[in-house]
Amino acid sequence: MTAELTRGQNHPLPGARLEIRVSAGTPVVAGATLGDENGTVHGVEGVAHPGAPTLPGLEVSRQAAADHRLAVDLDAMPDTVHRVSVLLALPAGGSGPARFGAVAAPFVAVTDLDGDEVASYTLTGLEAESAVVALELYRRQGAWKVRAVGQGYAGGLAELFADQKLSQAHQLAASIHEAVASGLARSIPAPPAAAPAHRPDQGTAPRTGPGGTGGPVPPTSPYDPQGASGPGPQTPGVPGQHGAQQPYAGGPVGPVGPGEPATAGQPSAPAGGGPIDYSHPRRQTAAPPPPPPAAPPAEPGQPARPVAGDATGWSMEERLYNQVWGMFEDLARTTAAYRSAVDFADSRMEKELDQALSDPRNRIGGQGDAAREAARGRHAQLVSQAREVLDRDVAQLVAEAEVVEPALPAAFARWDNPVWHAYRVPMEIPMAVRLGDLHLPEADRIRIPMLIRLPLERGLWIDSGRSASLDGSFADSHEMRRLGLETAVAHAARLLAVYPAGEFTVHVIDPAGSGAQALEPLVRSGVLAAPPAQGAAGAADVLARLTQRVDLVQMALRGGAPDALPPGLDTSQQLLIVNDFPHGFDDRAVNQLRYLADEGPAVGVHLMMVADREESAGFGPLLDPLWRSLLRLTPVADDHLADPWVGHAWTYEPPLVPPGSQVLQQVLAQVAAARGSWGR
């Protein structure tokens, strides 16, 4: 099944020989760069383009075309190549469009030699850019993956190459455009569009997200330089866009993607203040079978009523997963638009005040006071308009969340969701698991589920360091350790519950035995592989066994003999919970822990640390790579999750069991019974 990527998401590649297919609405230039671990391109010989289309393991098209096929052989790549960036650019100097915002959103797919799609990505949200890094193939720990990038450059190929540290960026860009210009007469134009046909990644009725109008809207960025060009009439919710909204010739506006948090986009408010079309560009109404449920009819003049599963996917679970991340991206964009509008209002008021006070005659007297009051009034009006749009968008998202939350499967649901009362041990691994909730201070009414794909690609770090919660209260070190371990137990119980019986095993290291009370649900239910290991000897034994398992599986996979594992080896996913680190850990144990964090996820061994980083300061920088390799979570609400695309600091809330609830014990009892029936 094809993985439909959003910006920032990655997906493993099944083989070395691949084909990258590009489909655009106008002739574009396709090329690729070969970079090192940092993405640096060392010279023009590391760039494949129409003037030099062939490199070891890579061949690109020799001319501009609406459709491209790039051949890739990763095994033939030099060992120094760790990143292959696929780039698209509009031909310069011709009669065609000069920016991607004026054409349909390009579509890029990675296929195997049989033509089966491995992953696809639609480059939405482009506006003034004339060159873009569409996706990249990168090598990590000996394995190749594909990541959707979508990084555009208004300065064209020259700016793109300069960003990749290529010293001859401008000369190379000029030579590429010259080579393309000489072949424009033989460029392959876009094929005529057939009315009933559409790509499976694009719906027939694209949605605009909160604050949008009924049709497609131009993906103007809230950080567009026009936003600071000076005072002028502003469309609420679209900072930096003056006057009436311009027509848009492109395709549907799409999101970026989570766990990874969203791109710098924006919602667009209806120019006339009319109803919001509650559609989203990535939630097709023409989804793969089975089709998504139809929305109930809305009242005249009212937005469409939200329904659960209103997104693309082959199953209800996949549609709900995509819908949740669509809500995340909608909230990210509408909040970015609001913050940008407030910034514009602030800068405009400051400019008007400077102008009013630049004349000494206006500094004292009625004229100066009137100018200041007028500037503050216009500022308040702009902020009020932006807030109205934000509140309207948030209200739509709240309405959708009220429909989606009860429909979520157990893996995606909160512990207080009634779905847990009908819990049964699953037969298949779900797409993702909920690790908590996310929200923003401007929209405190709505919580977005934080869904992480399974199997886990990195370990978890429950930070038990002393910190202040968002309500201003402080928790001492003992309280934070207790809350941290309770959070770890809740995460472990959920992982045990969403995996089929016998396919997930949990180990615990509690050197001082200080977590006995918090670990009681796991111990009493019998779901642990063994009692929690205590003391330095117990920790060393567990680490040695898991390290040996990683070594054996790695050797079997690298030798091409995965069936040659020793009999009796537990092949299920393994989770190691480490409490009260670094107590009971010597240098050898610390190195083994780092090894498990780095090499374990690729072979099914995962780490969950409950630790205060300051307490391990004695190891110095030795542990810095360990902390960086883990996803940091907190046992109390904390705004530490940074969004690289729009700059938000999302507040994370852990998924704790409601006080007095027995749902955790009931679920673990069923898991233990199922494990017993399978002989685990």
XYZ file of C-alpha atoms in Angstrom:
680
model
C 0.000 0.000 0.000
C 1.294 3.436 -0.953
C 2.374 5.718 1.870
C 0.886 9.168 1.208
C 3.471 11.415 2.814
C 2.954 14.883 4.157
C 5.711 17.406 4.590
C 8.380 16.146 6.978
C 7.201 12.526 7.070
C 9.490 9.654 6.105
C 9.037 6.079 4.948
C 11.476 3.147 4.584
C 12.496 2.071 1.099
C 12.065 -1.625 0.254
C 14.931 -1.898 -2.209
C 17.860 -0.146 -3.823
C 16.634 0.158 -7.410
C 13.834 2.695 -7.626
C 12.107 5.066 -9.977
C 10.968 8.559 -9.037
C 8.007 9.780 -11.054
C 7.130 13.452 -11.308
C 3.847 14.812 -12.609
C 3.282 18.562 -12.953
C 0.828 20.773 -14.778
C 3.543 22.490 -16.820
C 7.055 21.664 -18.066
C 9.493 21.614 -15.156
C 13.175 20.858 -14.791
C 13.969 17.764 -12.714
C 17.341 17.099 -11.141
C 19.027 15.724 -8.053
C 21.946 16.499 -5.780
C 24.189 14.073 -3.927
C 25.099 15.266 -0.440
C 26.965 14.046 2.613
C 25.577 13.454 6.115
C 24.923 17.193 6.526
C 23.370 17.611 3.084
C 26.401 19.484 1.735
C 27.030 19.053 -1.988
C 30.765 18.986 -2.720
C 31.047 20.492 -6.168
C 29.034 20.584 -9.388
C 29.961 16.958 -10.042
C 27.449 16.033 -7.349
C 24.491 17.513 -9.249
C 22.513 15.627 -11.904
C 20.654 17.981 -14.255
C 19.642 18.203 -17.941
C 23.136 19.320 -18.904
C 24.779 16.416 -17.013
C 21.984 13.877 -16.535
C 23.981 10.845 -15.391
C 25.810 10.195 -12.140
C 26.734 6.892 -10.482
C 23.435 5.336 -9.438
C 21.337 8.218 -10.778
C 19.900 9.386 -14.089
C 17.553 12.335 -14.657
C 15.672 13.708 -17.646
C 17.530 15.652 -20.344
C 14.844 18.264 -20.930
C 11.985 20.114 -19.290
C 8.777 18.121 -19.245
C 5.432 17.904 -17.500
C 6.201 14.317 -16.495
C 9.559 12.821 -15.497
C 10.983 9.463 -14.530
C 14.259 9.460 -12.604
C 16.157 6.186 -12.262
C 17.899 5.531 -8.933
C 20.198 2.680 -7.858
C 21.132 3.269 -4.229
C 23.629 0.382 -4.180
C 25.615 2.129 -6.911
C 25.890 5.344 -4.905
C 29.351 6.217 -3.548
C 29.828 5.518 0.149
C 30.233 9.248 0.776
C 26.679 9.927 -0.414
C 24.144 9.942 2.406
C 21.434 12.153 0.929
C 19.884 12.320 -2.540
C 17.745 15.451 -2.915
C 15.246 15.489 -5.790
C 14.652 19.016 -7.041
C 12.158 20.621 -9.400
C 12.424 24.039 -11.020
C 10.463 26.122 -13.481
C 12.379 27.019 -16.676
C 13.635 30.606 -16.567
C 13.235 33.173 -19.292
C 10.422 31.449 -21.161
C 6.784 32.249 -21.602
C 5.679 29.756 -18.987
C 4.785 30.434 -15.359
C 7.468 31.933 -13.122
C 6.232 30.567 -9.795
C 4.788 27.295 -8.567
C 1.835 29.106 -7.033
C 0.465 29.657 -10.542
C 0.396 25.969 -11.504
C -1.164 22.810 -10.154
C 0.610 21.232 -7.215
C 3.347 18.860 -8.490
C 3.022 15.199 -7.557
C 6.051 12.983 -6.836
C 5.972 9.211 -6.339
C 8.677 6.668 -5.530
C 8.066 3.309 -7.187
C 9.860 -0.021 -7.373
C 10.935 -1.635 -10.628
C 7.498 -3.227 -11.040
C 5.874 0.209 -10.995
C 4.244 -0.254 -7.590
C 4.190 2.991 -5.616
C 6.163 2.941 -2.369
C 5.472 6.508 -1.283
C 3.936 9.621 -2.817
C 3.900 13.310 -1.991
C 1.902 16.256 -3.336
C 3.832 19.536 -3.090
C 1.144 21.884 -1.869
C 1.504 25.271 -0.244
C 3.965 26.704 -2.796
C 3.449 30.307 -3.906
C 6.333 32.558 -5.017
C 8.888 29.742 -5.240
C 10.398 28.814 -8.605
C 12.542 25.914 -7.343
C 11.802 23.295 -4.717
C 13.432 20.287 -3.077
C 10.566 17.829 -3.474
C 11.872 14.904 -1.468
C 15.091 13.305 -0.362
C 16.393 9.785 -0.082
C 18.664 9.520 2.924
C 20.812 6.847 4.492
C 20.500 6.164 8.218
C 22.248 3.321 10.013
C 22.832 1.543 6.723
C 19.179 1.714 5.605
C 17.650 4.118 3.082
C 14.459 6.078 3.631
C 12.479 8.690 1.715
C 11.367 11.954 3.308
C 8.884 14.481 1.943
C 10.610 17.878 2.029
C 8.711 20.453 -0.028
C 11.242 23.226 0.689
C 10.736 25.988 -1.871
C 13.059 28.811 -2.928
C 11.827 32.097 -4.367
C 15.384 32.728 -5.588
C 15.273 29.696 -7.845
C 17.993 27.136 -8.389
C 20.749 29.540 -7.361
C 19.272 29.951 -3.892
C 18.581 26.209 -3.655
C 22.181 25.272 -4.491
C 23.535 27.951 -2.158
C 21.450 26.454 0.647
C 23.207 23.141 -0.016
C 26.600 24.857 0.442
C 27.521 24.685 -3.256
C 30.116 27.380 -3.949
C 29.362 27.585 -7.687
C 25.606 27.942 -7.116
C 24.914 30.848 -9.473
C 27.119 29.546 -12.289
C 25.554 26.102 -12.109
C 22.016 27.498 -12.061
C 22.781 29.612 -15.124
C 24.244 26.629 -16.996
C 21.190 24.498 -16.191
C 18.782 27.164 -17.459
C 20.928 27.587 -20.575
C 20.822 23.838 -21.229
C 17.075 23.814 -20.681
C 16.525 26.877 -22.883
C 18.311 25.189 -25.767
C 15.879 22.303 -25.511
C 12.636 24.160 -24.781
C 11.473 23.621 -28.351
C 11.391 19.922 -27.620
C 9.911 20.254 -24.134
C 7.097 17.853 -23.442
C 3.965 19.839 -22.575
C 1.420 18.804 -20.031
C -1.064 16.304 -21.454
C -4.618 17.567 -21.895
C -6.641 16.951 -18.769
C -9.403 14.401 -18.992
C -12.441 15.549 -17.083
C -13.278 12.361 -15.169
C -9.729 11.378 -14.318
C -7.889 12.317 -11.168
C -4.871 11.140 -9.261
C -5.602 8.960 -6.261
C -3.867 11.465 -4.026
C -6.135 14.332 -5.020
C -9.814 14.512 -4.216
C -12.456 15.862 -6.490
C -13.600 18.401 -3.905
C -10.486 19.866 -2.242
C -11.006 21.356 1.161
C -9.552 24.627 2.338
C -9.377 23.981 6.065
C -10.651 26.302 8.749
C -11.175 29.837 7.633
C -11.288 28.877 3.959
C -13.760 29.640 1.228
C -15.695 27.180 -0.822
C -13.021 26.814 -3.528
C -9.242 26.445 -3.583
C -7.345 29.351 -2.080
C -3.822 30.561 -2.749
C -1.387 29.206 -0.171
C -0.028 32.556 0.993
C 2.394 32.273 3.844
C 1.818 34.296 7.002
C 5.494 35.181 6.754
C 5.138 36.670 3.252
C 7.312 39.810 3.077
C 4.274 41.716 1.795
C 2.851 41.516 5.274
C 5.319 44.175 6.402
C 5.171 46.332 3.316
C 3.078 48.941 4.983
C -0.363 49.803 6.169
C -3.303 48.894 4.042
C -6.595 47.100 4.147
C -6.108 43.574 5.432
C -8.194 40.491 4.879
C -8.741 39.042 8.378
C -6.907 35.795 8.843
C -4.610 36.353 5.834
C -1.869 38.622 7.158
C 0.303 40.163 4.509
C -2.340 39.886 1.766
C -3.828 43.247 0.888
C -7.138 43.946 -0.709
C -9.210 41.364 -2.509
C -8.012 37.814 -2.788
C -6.374 36.987 -6.104
C -7.552 34.055 -8.214
C -5.542 30.895 -7.823
C -4.618 28.613 -10.687
C -3.043 25.882 -8.621
C -4.227 22.635 -7.129
C -5.565 21.936 -3.675
C -3.819 23.415 -0.700
C -2.372 20.646 1.436
C -0.875 20.137 4.843
C 2.513 19.074 6.048
C 2.440 16.398 8.586
C 2.632 15.559 12.103
C 4.792 14.017 15.062
C 6.474 15.703 13.460
C 4.383 19.076 13.398
C 3.066 21.185 10.531
C 4.257 23.530 7.777
C 4.016 27.283 7.606
C 0.671 27.624 5.966
C -2.410 29.603 6.738
C -6.139 29.516 6.599
C -7.850 32.032 4.423
C -10.880 33.886 5.647
C -13.876 34.380 3.397
C -13.643 37.871 1.966
C -17.240 38.637 2.716
C -17.320 37.104 6.164
C -19.519 34.257 4.902
C -19.682 30.689 6.196
C -16.564 28.551 6.333
C -16.294 25.610 3.963
C -15.179 22.900 6.357
C -13.246 20.995 3.750
C -9.581 20.078 3.734
C -7.379 19.580 0.680
C -5.909 16.294 1.861
C -9.204 14.752 2.941
C -10.625 13.568 -0.365
C -14.242 12.778 -0.780
C -13.145 10.275 -3.413
C -11.044 8.147 -1.091
C -9.917 4.609 -1.928
C -12.476 1.931 -1.186
C -14.333 1.658 1.071
C -15.492 5.243 0.545
C -15.656 7.638 3.472
C -19.088 8.288 4.965
C -21.074 11.094 3.442
C -21.509 14.226 5.498
C -25.035 14.898 6.721
C -26.738 17.791 4.944
C -26.065 21.188 6.429
C -28.520 23.984 7.012
C -28.598 26.605 4.248
C -25.860 29.141 4.812
C -24.114 26.966 7.405
C -20.810 25.054 7.084
C -20.901 21.340 6.388
C -21.342 19.197 9.461
C -18.152 17.287 10.305
C -18.125 13.501 10.208
C -15.626 10.997 11.532
C -13.423 9.442 8.872
C -13.626 12.372 6.462
C -10.164 11.740 5.013
C -8.332 9.526 2.555
C -7.536 5.964 3.518
C -8.080 2.308 2.767
C -9.606 1.655 6.172
C -11.494 3.619 8.808
C -8.386 3.528 11.000
C -6.259 5.119 8.293
C -8.920 7.719 7.515
C -9.195 8.668 11.178
C -5.405 8.875 11.441
C -5.239 11.220 8.441
C -8.180 13.239 9.744
C -6.507 13.778 13.121
C -3.345 15.039 11.484
C -5.446 17.208 9.180
C -6.950 18.801 12.291
C -3.438 19.310 13.666
C -2.355 21.069 10.490
C -5.521 23.165 10.340
C -4.953 24.374 13.895
C -1.286 25.081 13.158
C -2.137 27.152 10.095
C -4.975 29.161 11.582
C -2.901 29.952 14.692
C 0.054 30.966 12.517
C -2.258 33.278 10.568
C -3.587 34.823 13.785
C -0.103 35.385 15.207
C 1.041 36.893 11.938
C -1.971 39.220 11.879
C -1.210 40.357 15.431
C 2.435 40.945 14.520
C 1.348 42.996 11.524
C -1.035 45.033 13.683
C 1.745 45.678 16.212
C 4.233 46.779 13.555
C 1.636 48.955 11.852
C 0.711 50.691 15.113
C 4.370 51.244 15.931
C 4.975 52.752 12.502
C 1.957 55.043 12.764
C 3.001 56.180 16.244
C 6.514 56.926 14.995
C 5.105 58.957 12.125
C 2.735 60.851 14.406
C 5.447 61.679 16.922
C 8.159 62.477 14.374
C 6.814 66.016 14.180
C 7.669 67.842 17.433
C 4.498 69.906 17.090
C 2.363 66.766 17.556
C 4.105 65.474 20.662
C 2.202 67.761 22.979
C -1.396 68.681 22.559
C -4.592 67.360 21.115
C -3.223 66.334 17.697
C -0.697 63.918 19.197
C -3.249 62.390 21.536
C -5.723 61.954 18.692
C -3.079 60.294 16.475
C -2.127 57.904 19.229
C -5.741 57.013 19.943
C -6.422 56.461 16.240
C -3.396 54.177 15.893
C -4.410 52.161 18.938
C -7.974 51.926 17.664
C -6.875 50.580 14.283
C -4.595 48.115 16.085
C -7.449 46.889 18.270
C -9.691 46.538 15.220
C -7.162 44.434 13.298
C -6.514 42.196 16.294
C -10.240 41.833 16.912
C -10.868 40.819 13.292
C -8.059 38.273 13.418
C -9.382 36.901 16.697
C -12.871 36.506 15.232
C -11.461 34.422 12.375
C -9.392 32.335 14.785
C -12.371 31.742 17.079
C -14.501 30.732 14.109
C -11.849 28.291 12.877
C -11.353 26.857 16.353
C -15.100 26.421 16.760
C -15.155 24.341 13.567
C -12.265 22.232 14.831
C -13.960 21.770 18.209
C -17.085 20.574 16.419
C -15.010 18.118 14.400
C -13.157 16.919 17.502
C -16.454 16.238 19.254
C -17.371 13.911 16.393
C -13.965 12.324 15.838
C -12.931 11.647 19.446
C -15.727 9.120 20.227
C -15.063 7.302 16.942
C -11.354 6.715 17.570
C -10.132 3.125 18.005
C -8.500 2.121 21.266
C -4.973 2.828 20.023
C -5.962 6.457 19.244
C -8.357 7.039 22.164
C -7.960 8.604 25.588
C -8.213 6.383 28.625
C -11.637 7.841 29.433
C -13.045 6.895 26.020
C -15.856 4.297 26.249
C -14.088 2.228 23.581
C -11.884 0.800 26.341
C -14.905 -0.746 28.066
C -15.382 -2.963 25.009
C -11.663 -3.639 24.630
C -10.522 -6.896 23.079
C -6.909 -7.859 22.358
C -6.333 -6.969 18.677
C -5.239 -9.366 15.969
C -3.250 -6.778 14.003
C -0.815 -3.992 14.849
C -2.439 -0.542 14.466
C -1.017 2.239 12.341
C -0.191 4.449 15.302
C -0.579 4.917 19.035
C -1.632 7.938 21.076
C 1.087 9.303 23.334
C -0.788 12.318 24.637
C -2.548 15.501 23.545
C -1.334 18.726 21.946
C -2.791 22.207 22.154
C -1.864 25.870 21.686
C -2.474 28.754 24.102
C -4.631 30.644 21.573
C -6.938 27.618 21.218
C -7.062 26.062 24.644
C -10.534 24.606 23.979
C -9.287 21.902 21.631
C -6.884 19.018 22.173
C -5.303 17.266 19.198
C -4.310 13.605 19.742
C -0.557 13.119 19.427
C -0.353 10.007 17.249
C 2.999 8.300 16.634
C 3.403 5.657 13.942
C 4.143 2.063 14.901
C 6.541 0.435 15.286
C 8.338 3.183 17.185
C 11.282 4.659 15.316
C 12.900 6.204 18.389
C 12.838 5.670 22.111
C 10.950 7.732 24.680
C 12.339 9.854 27.482
C 9.938 10.699 30.316
C 11.642 13.736 31.814
C 11.293 13.551 35.588
C 13.344 16.680 36.180
C 11.959 19.320 38.500
C 9.903 21.818 36.551
C 7.001 24.215 36.881
C 3.688 23.173 35.407
C 1.707 25.581 33.250
C -0.624 26.465 36.109
C 2.315 27.902 38.042
C 2.610 25.093 40.572
C 5.909 23.388 41.279
C 6.506 19.686 41.884
C 9.481 18.509 43.890
C 11.887 15.846 42.664
C 10.147 12.962 44.448
C 6.756 13.923 43.063
C 8.164 14.276 39.549
C 9.787 10.822 39.741
C 6.486 9.302 40.800
C 4.543 11.093 38.063
C 7.201 10.195 35.512
C 7.006 6.476 36.271
C 3.203 6.532 36.318
C 3.289 8.133 32.869
C 5.718 5.451 31.674
C 3.419 2.719 32.999
C 0.454 4.269 31.158
C 2.465 4.346 27.905
C 3.659 0.765 28.372
C 0.132 -0.456 29.137
C -1.201 1.187 26.004
C 1.534 -0.368 23.862
C 0.807 -3.779 25.347
C -2.902 -3.273 24.695
C -2.618 -2.286 21.026
C -0.264 -5.086 19.986
C -1.543 -8.608 19.311
C -1.008 -11.170 22.056
C 2.610 -12.201 22.364
C 3.973 -9.573 19.956
C 5.100 -7.009 22.544
C 7.270 -7.708 25.604
C 8.093 -5.297 28.425
C 11.197 -5.378 30.646
C 11.780 -3.087 33.625
C 14.988 -1.970 35.330
C 14.352 -0.381 38.739
C 17.790 -0.537 40.423
C 16.746 0.908 43.779
C 13.229 -0.533 43.823
C 11.847 2.974 44.265
C 9.122 2.507 41.658
C 7.380 -0.488 43.200
C 4.109 1.346 43.817
C 3.863 2.875 40.334
C 4.859 -0.431 38.694
C 2.246 -2.406 40.602
C -0.323 -2.543 37.726
C 2.258 -4.150 35.415
C 3.616 -6.508 38.067
C 0.285 -7.608 39.508
C -1.280 -8.302 36.104
C 1.644 -10.494 35.061
C 2.294 -8.785 31.720
C 6.013 -8.252 32.372
C 8.551 -10.671 30.942
C 10.149 -10.924 34.395
C 9.965 -9.078 37.722
C 11.614 -5.636 37.658
C 15.395 -6.004 37.750
C 16.976 -4.441 40.815
C 20.541 -3.556 41.680
C 23.519 -3.197 39.394
C 23.641 -6.952 38.724
C 19.986 -7.091 37.670
C 20.405 -4.109 35.349
C 23.525 -5.629 33.784
C 21.730 -8.923 33.138
C 18.775 -7.311 31.338
C 21.027 -5.039 29.289
C 23.248 -7.953 28.292
C 20.297 -10.048 27.089
C 18.767 -7.230 25.046
C 22.129 -6.231 23.606
C 22.720 -9.829 22.550
C 19.283 -9.922 20.925
C 20.057 -6.784 18.907
C 23.386 -8.289 17.778
C 21.813 -11.589 16.724
C 18.988 -10.009 14.759
C 21.342 -7.557 13.058
C 23.705 -10.345 12.009
C 20.812 -12.411 10.667
C 19.420 -9.519 8.668
C 22.768 -8.423 7.278
C 23.574 -12.006 6.333
C 20.291 -12.365 4.506
C 19.208 -15.206 6.789
C 16.428 -13.873 9.045
C 15.172 -17.433 9.566
C 18.506 -18.528 11.040
C 17.899 -17.029 14.478
C 18.514 -19.336 17.435
C 15.481 -21.385 18.472
C 13.619 -19.918 21.406
C 14.643 -16.332 20.662
C 11.774 -13.993 21.442
C 11.063 -12.230 18.147
C 8.378 -9.938 19.535
C 8.871 -6.184 19.922
C 10.776 -5.417 23.130
C 10.380 -2.402 25.405
C 12.845 -1.655 28.197
C 11.660 0.746 30.916
C 14.564 2.232 32.866
C 13.649 3.982 36.121
C 15.801 6.175 38.325
C 18.661 6.489 35.845
C 21.674 6.684 36.359
C 21.428 4.927 39.749
C 22.964 1.438 39.423
C 24.594 2.110 36.024
C 28.341 1.881 35.515
C 30.209 2.915 32.354
C 29.620 -0.436 30.651
C 25.873 -0.303 31.361
C 25.675 3.266 30.074
C 27.368 2.252 26.814
C 24.960 -0.655 26.414
C 22.054 1.717 26.980
C 23.346 4.043 24.279
C 23.759 1.070 21.940
C 20.155 0.003 22.503
C 18.901 3.546 21.890
C 20.836 3.810 18.601
C 20.542 0.309 17.140
C 17.534 -1.166 18.931
C 14.544 0.450 17.136
C 15.606 -0.934 13.755
C 15.386 -4.504 15.089
C 12.445 -4.131 17.453
C 14.090 -3.151 20.755
C 12.811 0.115 22.203
C 13.872 2.207 25.176
C 11.763 4.203 27.623
C 13.831 6.240 30.067
C 12.386 7.810 33.215
C 15.196 10.147 34.202
C 16.282 13.625 35.209
C 19.033 14.766 32.879
C 20.674 16.873 35.562
C 21.243 13.809 37.755
C 23.365 12.242 35.017
C 25.502 15.345 34.539
C 28.470 13.443 35.986
C 28.822 11.499 32.737
C 29.444 14.764 30.893
C 28.818 14.977 27.132
C 28.916 11.171 26.862
C 25.136 11.017 27.235
C 24.254 13.930 24.941
C 23.677 11.621 21.936
C 21.421 9.451 24.109
C 19.114 12.318 25.069
C 19.017 13.612 21.496
C 18.013 10.193 20.149
C 14.947 9.966 22.417
C 11.583 11.694 22.080
C 11.202 13.837 25.203
C 7.838 13.686 26.954
C 6.848 15.097 30.321
C 4.641 13.796 33.150
C 2.981 17.223 33.468
C 1.699 19.635 30.835
C 4.645 21.433 29.246
C 5.112 23.536 26.101
C 8.388 21.966 24.958
C 7.413 20.419 21.612
C 8.687 22.792 18.927
C 7.027 22.936 15.522
C 9.757 23.475 12.917
C 7.395 24.575 10.146
C 5.413 27.402 11.728
C 7.449 28.008 14.880
C 4.761 27.003 17.380
C 5.622 25.645 20.802
C 2.939 23.015 21.308
C 1.843 22.173 24.815
C 2.038 18.450 25.485
C -0.265 16.740 27.990
C 0.431 13.121 29.037
C -2.339 10.503 28.653
C -2.911 9.720 32.318
C -5.615 7.385 33.560
C -8.524 9.258 35.237
C -8.306 9.147 39.059
C -10.214 6.207 40.494
C -10.631 4.487 37.143
C -9.984 0.744 36.871
C -9.654 0.776 33.083
C -5.893 0.222 33.193
C -6.178 -2.871 35.401
C -9.031 -4.274 33.285
C -7.124 -3.843 30.042
C -3.929 -5.352 31.464
C -5.928 -8.316 32.800
C -7.196 -9.051 29.298
C -3.698 -8.677 27.861
C -2.316 -11.103 30.452
C -5.079 -13.626 29.750
C -4.432 -13.427 26.006
C -0.685 -13.848 26.545
C -1.374 -16.900 28.690
C -3.496 -18.488 25.994
C -0.649 -17.956 23.521
C 1.879 -19.464 25.907
C 3.726 -16.212 26.558
